Short mmCIF file of C-alpha atoms in Angstrom, two decimals:
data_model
loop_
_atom_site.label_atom_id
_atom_site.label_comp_id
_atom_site.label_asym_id
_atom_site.label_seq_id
_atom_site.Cartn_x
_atom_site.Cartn_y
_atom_site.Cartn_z
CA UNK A 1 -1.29 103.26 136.66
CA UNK A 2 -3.36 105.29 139.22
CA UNK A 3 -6.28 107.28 138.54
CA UNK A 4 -6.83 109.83 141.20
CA UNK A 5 -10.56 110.96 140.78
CA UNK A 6 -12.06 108.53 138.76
CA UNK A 7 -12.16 105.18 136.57
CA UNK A 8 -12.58 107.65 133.72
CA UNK A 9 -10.49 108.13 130.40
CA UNK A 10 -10.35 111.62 130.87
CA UNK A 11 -7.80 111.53 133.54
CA UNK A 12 -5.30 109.08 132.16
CA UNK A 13 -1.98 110.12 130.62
CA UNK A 14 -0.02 109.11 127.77
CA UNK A 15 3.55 109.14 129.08
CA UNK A 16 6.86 107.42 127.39
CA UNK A 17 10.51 107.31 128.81
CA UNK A 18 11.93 109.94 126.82
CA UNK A 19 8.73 112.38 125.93
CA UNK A 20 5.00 113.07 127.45
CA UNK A 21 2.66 115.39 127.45
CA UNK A 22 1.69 117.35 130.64
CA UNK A 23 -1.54 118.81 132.29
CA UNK A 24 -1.29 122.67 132.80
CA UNK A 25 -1.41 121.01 136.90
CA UNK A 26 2.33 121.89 137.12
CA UNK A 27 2.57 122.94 140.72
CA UNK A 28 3.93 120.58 143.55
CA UNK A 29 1.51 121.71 145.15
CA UNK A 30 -1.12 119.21 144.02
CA UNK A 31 0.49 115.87 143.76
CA UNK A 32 -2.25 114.17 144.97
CA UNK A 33 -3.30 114.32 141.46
CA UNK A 34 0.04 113.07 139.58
CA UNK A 35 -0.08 109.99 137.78
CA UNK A 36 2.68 107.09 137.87
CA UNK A 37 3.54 105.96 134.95
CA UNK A 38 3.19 101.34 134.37
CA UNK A 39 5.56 99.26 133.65
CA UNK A 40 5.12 99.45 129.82
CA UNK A 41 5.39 102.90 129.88
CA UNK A 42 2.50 103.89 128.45
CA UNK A 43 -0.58 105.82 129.54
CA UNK A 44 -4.15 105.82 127.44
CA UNK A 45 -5.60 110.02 127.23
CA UNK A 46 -8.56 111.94 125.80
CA UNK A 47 -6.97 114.99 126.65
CA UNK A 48 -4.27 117.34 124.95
CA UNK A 49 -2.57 119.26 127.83
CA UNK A 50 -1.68 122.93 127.74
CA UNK A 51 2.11 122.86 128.33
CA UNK A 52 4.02 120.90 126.08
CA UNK A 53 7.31 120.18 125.98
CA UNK A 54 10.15 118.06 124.72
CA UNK A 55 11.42 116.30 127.84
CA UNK A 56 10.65 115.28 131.51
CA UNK A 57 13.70 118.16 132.14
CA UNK A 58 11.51 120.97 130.67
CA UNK A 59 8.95 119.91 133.08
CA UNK A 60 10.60 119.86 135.67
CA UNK A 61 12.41 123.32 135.59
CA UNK A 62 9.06 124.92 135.06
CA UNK A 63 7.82 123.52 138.06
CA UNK A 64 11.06 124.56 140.05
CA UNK A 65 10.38 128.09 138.00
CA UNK A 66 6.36 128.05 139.44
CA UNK A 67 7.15 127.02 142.93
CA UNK A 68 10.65 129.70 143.44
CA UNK A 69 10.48 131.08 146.51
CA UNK A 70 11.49 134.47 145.84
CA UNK A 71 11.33 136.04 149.16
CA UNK A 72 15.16 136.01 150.14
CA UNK A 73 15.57 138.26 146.97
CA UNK A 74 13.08 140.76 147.19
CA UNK A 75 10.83 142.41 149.42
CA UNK A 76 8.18 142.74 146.28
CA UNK A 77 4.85 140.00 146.08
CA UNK A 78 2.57 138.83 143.87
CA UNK A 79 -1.16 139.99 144.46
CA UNK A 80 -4.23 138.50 142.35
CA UNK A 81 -7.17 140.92 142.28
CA UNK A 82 -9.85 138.95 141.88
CA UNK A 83 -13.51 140.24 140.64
CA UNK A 84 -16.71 139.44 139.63
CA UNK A 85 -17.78 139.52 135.92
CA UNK A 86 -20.57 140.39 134.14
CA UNK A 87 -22.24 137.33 134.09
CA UNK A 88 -22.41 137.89 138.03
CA UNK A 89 -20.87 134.24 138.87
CA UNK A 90 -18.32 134.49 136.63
CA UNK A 91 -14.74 134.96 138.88
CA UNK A 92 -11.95 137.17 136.73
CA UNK A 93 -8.60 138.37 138.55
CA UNK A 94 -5.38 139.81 137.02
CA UNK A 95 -1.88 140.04 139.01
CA UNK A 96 0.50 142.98 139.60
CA UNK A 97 3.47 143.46 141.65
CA UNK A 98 3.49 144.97 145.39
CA UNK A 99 6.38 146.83 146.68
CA UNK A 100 5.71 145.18 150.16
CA UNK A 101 3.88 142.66 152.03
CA UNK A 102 0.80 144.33 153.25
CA UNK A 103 -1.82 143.02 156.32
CA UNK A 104 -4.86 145.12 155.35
CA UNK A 105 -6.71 145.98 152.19
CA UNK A 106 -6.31 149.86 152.86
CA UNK A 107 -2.79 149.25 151.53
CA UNK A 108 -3.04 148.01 148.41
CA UNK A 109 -3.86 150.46 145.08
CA UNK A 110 -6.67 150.70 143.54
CA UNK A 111 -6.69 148.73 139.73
CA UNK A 112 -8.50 149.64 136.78
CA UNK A 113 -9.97 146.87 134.01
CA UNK A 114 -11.28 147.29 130.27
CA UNK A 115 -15.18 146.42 131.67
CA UNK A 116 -16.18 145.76 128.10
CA UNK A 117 -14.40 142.88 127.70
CA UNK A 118 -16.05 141.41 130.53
CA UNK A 119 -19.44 142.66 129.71
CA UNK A 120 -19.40 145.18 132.18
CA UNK A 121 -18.99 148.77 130.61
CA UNK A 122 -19.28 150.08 126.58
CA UNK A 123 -16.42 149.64 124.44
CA UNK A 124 -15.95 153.76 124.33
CA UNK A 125 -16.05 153.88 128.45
CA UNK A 126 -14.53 150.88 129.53
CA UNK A 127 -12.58 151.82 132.26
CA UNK A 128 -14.06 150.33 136.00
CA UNK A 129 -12.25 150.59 138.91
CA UNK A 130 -11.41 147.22 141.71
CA UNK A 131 -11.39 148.23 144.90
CA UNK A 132 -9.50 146.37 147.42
CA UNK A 133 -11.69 144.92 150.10
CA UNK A 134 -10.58 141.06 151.71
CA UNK A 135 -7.42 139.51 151.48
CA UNK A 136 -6.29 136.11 151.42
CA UNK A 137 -2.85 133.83 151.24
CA UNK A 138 -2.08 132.78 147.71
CA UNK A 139 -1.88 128.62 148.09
CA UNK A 140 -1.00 128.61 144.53
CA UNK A 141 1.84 131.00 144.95
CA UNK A 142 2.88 130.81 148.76
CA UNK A 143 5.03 133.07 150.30
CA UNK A 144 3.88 136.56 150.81
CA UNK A 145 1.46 136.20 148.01
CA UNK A 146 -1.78 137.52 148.29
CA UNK A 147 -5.89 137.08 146.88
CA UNK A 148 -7.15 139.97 146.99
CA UNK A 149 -10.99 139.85 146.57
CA UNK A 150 -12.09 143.21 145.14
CA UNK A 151 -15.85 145.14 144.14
CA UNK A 152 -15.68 147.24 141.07
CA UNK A 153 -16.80 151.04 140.50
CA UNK A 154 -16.96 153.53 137.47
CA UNK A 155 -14.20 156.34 137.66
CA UNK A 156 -16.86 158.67 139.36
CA UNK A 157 -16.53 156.08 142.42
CA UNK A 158 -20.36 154.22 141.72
CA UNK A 159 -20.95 150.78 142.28
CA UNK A 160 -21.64 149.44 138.92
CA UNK A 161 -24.65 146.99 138.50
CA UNK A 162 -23.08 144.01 138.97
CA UNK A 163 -21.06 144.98 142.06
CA UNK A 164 -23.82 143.26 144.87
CA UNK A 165 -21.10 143.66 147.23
CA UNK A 166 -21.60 147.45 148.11
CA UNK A 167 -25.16 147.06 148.91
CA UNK A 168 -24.61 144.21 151.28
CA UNK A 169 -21.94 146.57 152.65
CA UNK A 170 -24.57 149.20 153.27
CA UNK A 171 -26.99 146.65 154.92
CA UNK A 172 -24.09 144.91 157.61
CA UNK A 173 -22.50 148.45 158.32
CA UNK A 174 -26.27 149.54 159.56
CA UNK A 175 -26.34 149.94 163.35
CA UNK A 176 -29.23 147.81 163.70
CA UNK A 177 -27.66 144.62 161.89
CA UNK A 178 -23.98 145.50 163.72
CA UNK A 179 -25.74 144.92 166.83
CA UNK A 180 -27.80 142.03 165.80
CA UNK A 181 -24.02 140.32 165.04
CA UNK A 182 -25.45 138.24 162.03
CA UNK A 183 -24.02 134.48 161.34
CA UNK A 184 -23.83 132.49 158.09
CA UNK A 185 -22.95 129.42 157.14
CA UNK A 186 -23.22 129.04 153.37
CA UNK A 187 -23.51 125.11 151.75
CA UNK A 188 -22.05 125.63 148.87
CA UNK A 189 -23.01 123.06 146.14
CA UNK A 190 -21.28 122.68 142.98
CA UNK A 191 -20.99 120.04 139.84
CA UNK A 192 -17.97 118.57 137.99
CA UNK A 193 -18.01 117.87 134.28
CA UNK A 194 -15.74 116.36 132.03
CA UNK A 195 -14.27 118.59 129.75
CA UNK A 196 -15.43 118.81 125.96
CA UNK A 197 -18.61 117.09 126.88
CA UNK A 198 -20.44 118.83 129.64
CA UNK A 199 -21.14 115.64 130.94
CA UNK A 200 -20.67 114.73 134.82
CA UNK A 201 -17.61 113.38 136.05
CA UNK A 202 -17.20 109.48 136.81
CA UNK A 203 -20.66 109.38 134.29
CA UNK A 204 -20.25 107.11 130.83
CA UNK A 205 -20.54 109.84 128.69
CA UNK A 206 -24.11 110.02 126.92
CA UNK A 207 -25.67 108.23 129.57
CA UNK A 208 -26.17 107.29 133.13
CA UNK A 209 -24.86 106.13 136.43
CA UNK A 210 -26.89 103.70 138.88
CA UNK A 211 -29.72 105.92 140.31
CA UNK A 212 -29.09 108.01 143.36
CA UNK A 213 -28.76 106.42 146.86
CA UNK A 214 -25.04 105.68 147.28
CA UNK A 215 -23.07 108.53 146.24
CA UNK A 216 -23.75 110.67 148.93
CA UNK A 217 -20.94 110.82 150.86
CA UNK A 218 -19.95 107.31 149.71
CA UNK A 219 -16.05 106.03 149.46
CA UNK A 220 -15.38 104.06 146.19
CA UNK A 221 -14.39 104.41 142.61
CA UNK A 222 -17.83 103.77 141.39
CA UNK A 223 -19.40 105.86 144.00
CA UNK A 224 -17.26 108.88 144.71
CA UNK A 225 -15.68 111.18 141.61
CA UNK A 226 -13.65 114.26 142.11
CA UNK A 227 -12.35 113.72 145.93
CA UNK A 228 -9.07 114.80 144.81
CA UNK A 229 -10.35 117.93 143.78
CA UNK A 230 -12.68 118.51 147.14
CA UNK A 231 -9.73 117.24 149.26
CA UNK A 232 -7.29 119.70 147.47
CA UNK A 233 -10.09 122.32 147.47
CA UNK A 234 -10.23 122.04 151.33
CA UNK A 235 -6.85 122.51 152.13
CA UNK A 236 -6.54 125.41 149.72
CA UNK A 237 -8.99 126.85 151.43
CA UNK A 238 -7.73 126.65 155.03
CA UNK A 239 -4.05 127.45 153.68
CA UNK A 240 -5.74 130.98 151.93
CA UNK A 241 -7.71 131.36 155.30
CA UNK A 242 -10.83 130.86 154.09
CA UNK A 243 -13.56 129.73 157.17
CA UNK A 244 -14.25 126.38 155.37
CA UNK A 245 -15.71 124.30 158.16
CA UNK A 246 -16.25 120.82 156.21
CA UNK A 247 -17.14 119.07 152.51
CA UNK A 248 -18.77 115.81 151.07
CA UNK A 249 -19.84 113.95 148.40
CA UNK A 250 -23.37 115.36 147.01
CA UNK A 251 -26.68 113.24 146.21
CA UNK A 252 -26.01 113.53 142.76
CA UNK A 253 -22.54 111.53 141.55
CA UNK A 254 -19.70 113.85 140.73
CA UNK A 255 -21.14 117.07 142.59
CA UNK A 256 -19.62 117.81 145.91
CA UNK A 257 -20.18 120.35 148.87
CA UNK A 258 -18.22 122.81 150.75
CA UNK A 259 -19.48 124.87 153.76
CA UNK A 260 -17.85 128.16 154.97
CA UNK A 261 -18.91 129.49 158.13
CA UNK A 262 -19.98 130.68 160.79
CA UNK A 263 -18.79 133.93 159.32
CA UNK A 264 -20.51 137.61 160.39
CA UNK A 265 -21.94 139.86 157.44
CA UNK A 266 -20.10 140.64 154.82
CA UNK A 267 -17.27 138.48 155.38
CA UNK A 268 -19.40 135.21 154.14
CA UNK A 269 -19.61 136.82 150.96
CA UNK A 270 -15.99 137.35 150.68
CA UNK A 271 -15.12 133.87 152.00
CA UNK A 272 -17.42 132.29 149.69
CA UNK A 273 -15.84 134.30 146.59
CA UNK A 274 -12.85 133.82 146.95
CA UNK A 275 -13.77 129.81 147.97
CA UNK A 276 -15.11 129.64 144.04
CA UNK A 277 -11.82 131.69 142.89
CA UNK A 278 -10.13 128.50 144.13
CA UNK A 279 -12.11 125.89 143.26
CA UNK A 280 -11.83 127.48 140.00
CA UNK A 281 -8.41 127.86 139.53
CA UNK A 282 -8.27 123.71 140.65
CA UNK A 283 -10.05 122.40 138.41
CA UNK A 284 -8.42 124.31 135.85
CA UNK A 285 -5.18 123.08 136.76
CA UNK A 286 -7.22 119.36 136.77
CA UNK A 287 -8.55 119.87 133.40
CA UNK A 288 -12.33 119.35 134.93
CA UNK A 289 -15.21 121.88 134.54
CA UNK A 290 -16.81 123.30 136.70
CA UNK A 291 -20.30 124.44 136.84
CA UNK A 292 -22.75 126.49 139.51
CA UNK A 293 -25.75 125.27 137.42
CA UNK A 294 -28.80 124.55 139.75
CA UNK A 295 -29.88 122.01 137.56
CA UNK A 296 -26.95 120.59 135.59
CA UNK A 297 -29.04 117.62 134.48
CA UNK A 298 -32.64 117.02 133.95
CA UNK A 299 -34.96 114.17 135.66
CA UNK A 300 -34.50 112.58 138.63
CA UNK A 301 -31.25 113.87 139.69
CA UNK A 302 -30.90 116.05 142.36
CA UNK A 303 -29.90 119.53 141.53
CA UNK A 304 -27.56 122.48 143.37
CA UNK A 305 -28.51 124.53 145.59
CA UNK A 306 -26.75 126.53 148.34
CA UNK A 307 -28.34 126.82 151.42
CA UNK A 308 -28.12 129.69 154.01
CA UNK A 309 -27.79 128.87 157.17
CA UNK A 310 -28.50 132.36 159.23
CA UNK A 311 -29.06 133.60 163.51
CA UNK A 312 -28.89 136.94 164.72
CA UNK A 313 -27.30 136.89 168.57
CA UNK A 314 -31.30 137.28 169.25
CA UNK A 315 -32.08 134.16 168.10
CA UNK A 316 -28.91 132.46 169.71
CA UNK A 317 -29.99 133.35 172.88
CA UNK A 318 -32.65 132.03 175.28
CA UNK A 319 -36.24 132.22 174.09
CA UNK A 320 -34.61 132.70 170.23
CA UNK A 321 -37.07 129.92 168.87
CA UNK A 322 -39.60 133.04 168.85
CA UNK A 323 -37.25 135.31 167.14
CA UNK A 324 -36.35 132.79 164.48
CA UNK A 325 -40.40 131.89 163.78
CA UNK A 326 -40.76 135.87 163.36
CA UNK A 327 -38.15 136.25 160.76
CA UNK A 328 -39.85 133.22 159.01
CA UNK A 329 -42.78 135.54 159.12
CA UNK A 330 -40.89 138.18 157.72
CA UNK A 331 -39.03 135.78 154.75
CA UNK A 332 -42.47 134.50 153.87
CA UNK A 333 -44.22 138.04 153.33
CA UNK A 334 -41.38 138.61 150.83
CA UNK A 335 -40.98 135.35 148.81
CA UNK A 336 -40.89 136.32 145.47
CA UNK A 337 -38.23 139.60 146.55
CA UNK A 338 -35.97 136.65 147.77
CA UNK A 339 -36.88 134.34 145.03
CA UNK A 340 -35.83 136.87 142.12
CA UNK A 341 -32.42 137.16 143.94
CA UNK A 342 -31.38 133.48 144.53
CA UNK A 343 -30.10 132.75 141.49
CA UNK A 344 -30.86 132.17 137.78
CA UNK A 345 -32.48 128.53 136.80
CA UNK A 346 -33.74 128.08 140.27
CA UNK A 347 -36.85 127.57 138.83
CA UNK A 348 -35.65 124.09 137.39
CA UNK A 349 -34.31 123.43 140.82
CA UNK A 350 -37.28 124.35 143.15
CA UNK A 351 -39.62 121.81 141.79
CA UNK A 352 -40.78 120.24 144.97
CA UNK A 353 -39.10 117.63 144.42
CA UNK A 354 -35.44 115.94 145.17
CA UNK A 355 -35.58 117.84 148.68
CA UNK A 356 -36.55 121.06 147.60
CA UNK A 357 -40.31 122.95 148.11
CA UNK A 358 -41.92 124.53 145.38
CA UNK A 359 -40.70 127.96 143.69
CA UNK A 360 -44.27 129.04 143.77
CA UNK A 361 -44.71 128.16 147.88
CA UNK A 362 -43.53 129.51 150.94
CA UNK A 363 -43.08 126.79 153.33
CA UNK A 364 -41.38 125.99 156.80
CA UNK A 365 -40.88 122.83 158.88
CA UNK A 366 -39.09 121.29 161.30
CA UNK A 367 -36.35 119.18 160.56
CA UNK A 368 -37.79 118.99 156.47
CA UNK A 369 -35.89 119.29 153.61
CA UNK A 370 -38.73 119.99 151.81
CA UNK A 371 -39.38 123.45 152.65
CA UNK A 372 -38.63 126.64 151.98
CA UNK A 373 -37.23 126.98 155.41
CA UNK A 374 -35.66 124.19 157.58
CA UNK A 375 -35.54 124.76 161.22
CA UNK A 376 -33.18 121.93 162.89
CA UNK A 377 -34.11 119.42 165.75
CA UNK A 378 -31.69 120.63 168.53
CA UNK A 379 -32.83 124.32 167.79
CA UNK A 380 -36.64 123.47 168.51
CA UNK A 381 -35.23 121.18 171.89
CA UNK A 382 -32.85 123.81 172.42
CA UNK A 383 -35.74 127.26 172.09
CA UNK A 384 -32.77 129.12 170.34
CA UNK A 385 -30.52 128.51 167.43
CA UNK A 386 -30.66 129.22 163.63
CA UNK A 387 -32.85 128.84 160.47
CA UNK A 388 -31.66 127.58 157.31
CA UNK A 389 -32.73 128.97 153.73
CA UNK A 390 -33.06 125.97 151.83
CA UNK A 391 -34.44 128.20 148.32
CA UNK A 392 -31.14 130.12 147.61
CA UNK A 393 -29.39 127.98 144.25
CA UNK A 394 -25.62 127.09 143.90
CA UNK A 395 -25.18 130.02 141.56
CA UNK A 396 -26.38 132.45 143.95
CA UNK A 397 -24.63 135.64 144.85
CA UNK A 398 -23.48 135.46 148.47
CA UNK A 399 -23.76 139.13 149.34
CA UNK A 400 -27.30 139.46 147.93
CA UNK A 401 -28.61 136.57 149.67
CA UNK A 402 -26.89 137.00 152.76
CA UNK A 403 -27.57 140.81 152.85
CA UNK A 404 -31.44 140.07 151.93
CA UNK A 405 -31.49 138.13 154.69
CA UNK A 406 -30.04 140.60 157.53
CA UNK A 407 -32.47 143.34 155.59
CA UNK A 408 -35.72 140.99 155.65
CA UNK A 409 -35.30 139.92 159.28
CA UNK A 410 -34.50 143.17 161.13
CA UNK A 411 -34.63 146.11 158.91
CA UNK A 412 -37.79 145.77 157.60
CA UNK A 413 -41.25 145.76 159.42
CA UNK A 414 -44.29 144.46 157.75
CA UNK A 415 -47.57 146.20 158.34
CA UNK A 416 -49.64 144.88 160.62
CA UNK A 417 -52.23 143.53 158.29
CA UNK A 418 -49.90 141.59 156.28
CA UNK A 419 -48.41 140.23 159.56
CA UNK A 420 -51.53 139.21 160.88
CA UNK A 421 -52.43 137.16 157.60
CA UNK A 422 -48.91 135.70 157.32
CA UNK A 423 -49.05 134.56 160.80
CA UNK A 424 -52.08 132.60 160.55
CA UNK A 425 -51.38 131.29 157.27
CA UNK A 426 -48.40 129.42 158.48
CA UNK A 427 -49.84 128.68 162.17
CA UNK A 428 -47.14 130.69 163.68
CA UNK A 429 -47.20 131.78 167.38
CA UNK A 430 -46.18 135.30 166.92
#
């Protein structure tokens, strides 16, 4: 018997020589997470799996069904628009068929949706409109198959309230922020629970692991739950062409990291979407949950956050130390702006405590993870660099935060008042 993610009943499988049940995991795509079956045959679960079927055989032609490469057949592909719900982390997509395989978003048709089934439009005007904006490779699908990553209007061609994307938009297409050539790299934290329970993964269920201090990026089946999924994550991502740069093992048991980045304006929020959309769609086909929650459980655990790392080709560039200490300048004279945007239940996050300053304070340091804003060693030694926003939480929306950001730091201009009393409040040189 092998467990793949952790000593934990929720991932074992009954299985018998002539009969099993299956996880709704069917493509070949992820056998990392396949189970052998022992010697007797037999295979202890918790969980009923979505595809059932009579035989091994049944299996088994599905699978050949899900992974057919249909490409010497037809010229058509498969494309997933993918959108944002109402909830505003929620990820939704639908697929239709594409005559052709297309390289840019300008080729692909617009889509409507019924918005009031996802809380996005009344039940006697529900149409809303995707528009086409990113693409991505399919890993699920392969081939020509495409993610498309989409924003979503009303038939009279508005944004409607929950598209953040078209804002952002607006700030990175401003000459001043073009020419400023903004970088992100986005930490994106996230938390795996079993299913039914809403408890963490690799956690006995109703109570508690050993306290933090070796799970973070530890190797072990009592230390480490859910590599499968980050390891399959990862290599979904780069296959899609995501700009996933690396992943660990959190502070907190079962909740892992991904970064994307460096990526310029708007494209972090895209990457970062469509990043979830997979992670998602994984842990679906695992039969894990996942949740953004910036505080998934209360005490002294750590919680999620998902921390902006952010330069302008100002700050990159000798004497950029001064740049980045004037943008902290900026960031601190709106606190509660940027607060009210970085995601819901920060407040249970941003406690002061478990590396994280308090909701209530602006605060920077060098090299502290208990501040508002962490400037790193070798960009002090080096007098250029970047700044990391430690306040944004894991259920953040990337295009708000990362178009607050560019907006904050070279769009807008404080009076001179303000900047005077900001400056000598936190001892800056500016």
């Amino acid at each position: 018997m092998a467990q793949c993610l952790a000593p934990s009943v929720q991932w074992q499988m009954r299985l018998t020589k002539s009969s099993m049940e299956t996880s709704s995991m069917t493509s070949k795509m992820w056998n990392s997470f396949s189970l052998k079956q022992n010697k007797k045959g037999a295979i202890k679960t918790s969980t009923k799996f979505r595809i059932c079927a009579s035989s091994n055989g049944t299996i088994n032609r599905m699978e050949d069904l899900l992974n057919l490469d249909v490409s010497p057949y037809t010229d058509r592909i498969i494309a997933e628009y993918i959108w944002i719900g109402g909830s505003g982390t929620d990820v939704r997509s639908k697929s239709r068929t594409i005559s052709k395989p297309v390289e840019h978003p300008s080729e692909l048709p617009k889509w409507n949706y019924d918005g009031s089934s996802t809380g996005q439009a009344p039940g006697e005007d529900s149409e809303v409109i995707l528009y086409p904006q990113a693409i991505f490779k399919d890993p699920f699908r392969g081939g020509n198959n495409i993610l498309v990553i989409c924003d979503a209007y009303t038939p009279q061609g508005e944004p409607i309230p929950t598209n953040k994307r078209a804002k952002a938009a607006e700030i990175f297409s401003d000459p001043k922020v073009v020419a400023q050539v903004p970088w992100f790299g986005i930490e994106q934290e996230y938390t795996l629970l079993q299913p039914n329970v809403n408890w963490p993964l690799g956690w006995p269920v109703g109570g508690y692991p050993g306290p933090q201090g070796p799970y973070y990026c530890g190797a072990g089946a009592d230390k480490s739950f859910g590599r499968d999924i980050s390891d399959a994550h990862y290599k979904a991502c780069l296959y899609a062409g995501i700009n996933i740069s690396g992943t660990n093992g959190e502070v907190m048991p079962g909740q892992w990291e991904f970064q994307v980045g460096p990526s310029v304006g708007i494209e972090a929020g895209d990457h970062i979407w469509c990043a979830r959309y997979l992670l998602e769609r994984i842990t679906e086909q695992a039969g894990v949950v996942l949740t953004l929650d910036p505080k998934p459980i209360e005490g002294d655990w750590n919680g999620a956050g998902c921390h902006t790392n952010y330069s302008t080709i100002t700050m990159r560039e000798d004497g950029g130390f001064e740049v980045i200490k004037k943008a902290i300048l900026n960031l601190s004279l709106r606190h509660k702006e940027h607060i009210s945007a970085y995601g819901e239940g920060n407040e249970r996050r941003l406690t002061g405590k478990h590396e994280t300053a308090s909701i209530n304070q602006f605060s920077w340091g060098v090299a502290n993870r208990g501040c508002s804003i962490r400037v790193g060693r070798d960009t002090e030694k080096a007098g250029k660099g970047y700044l990391e926003d430690r306040r944004p939480a894991s259920n953040m929306d990337p295009y708000t935060v990362t178009g607050l950001l560019a907006e904050t730091t070279i769009l807008w201009e404080p009076t001179l008042e303000a900047e005077a009393l900001a400056a000598q409040k936190l001892a800056l040189n500016v």
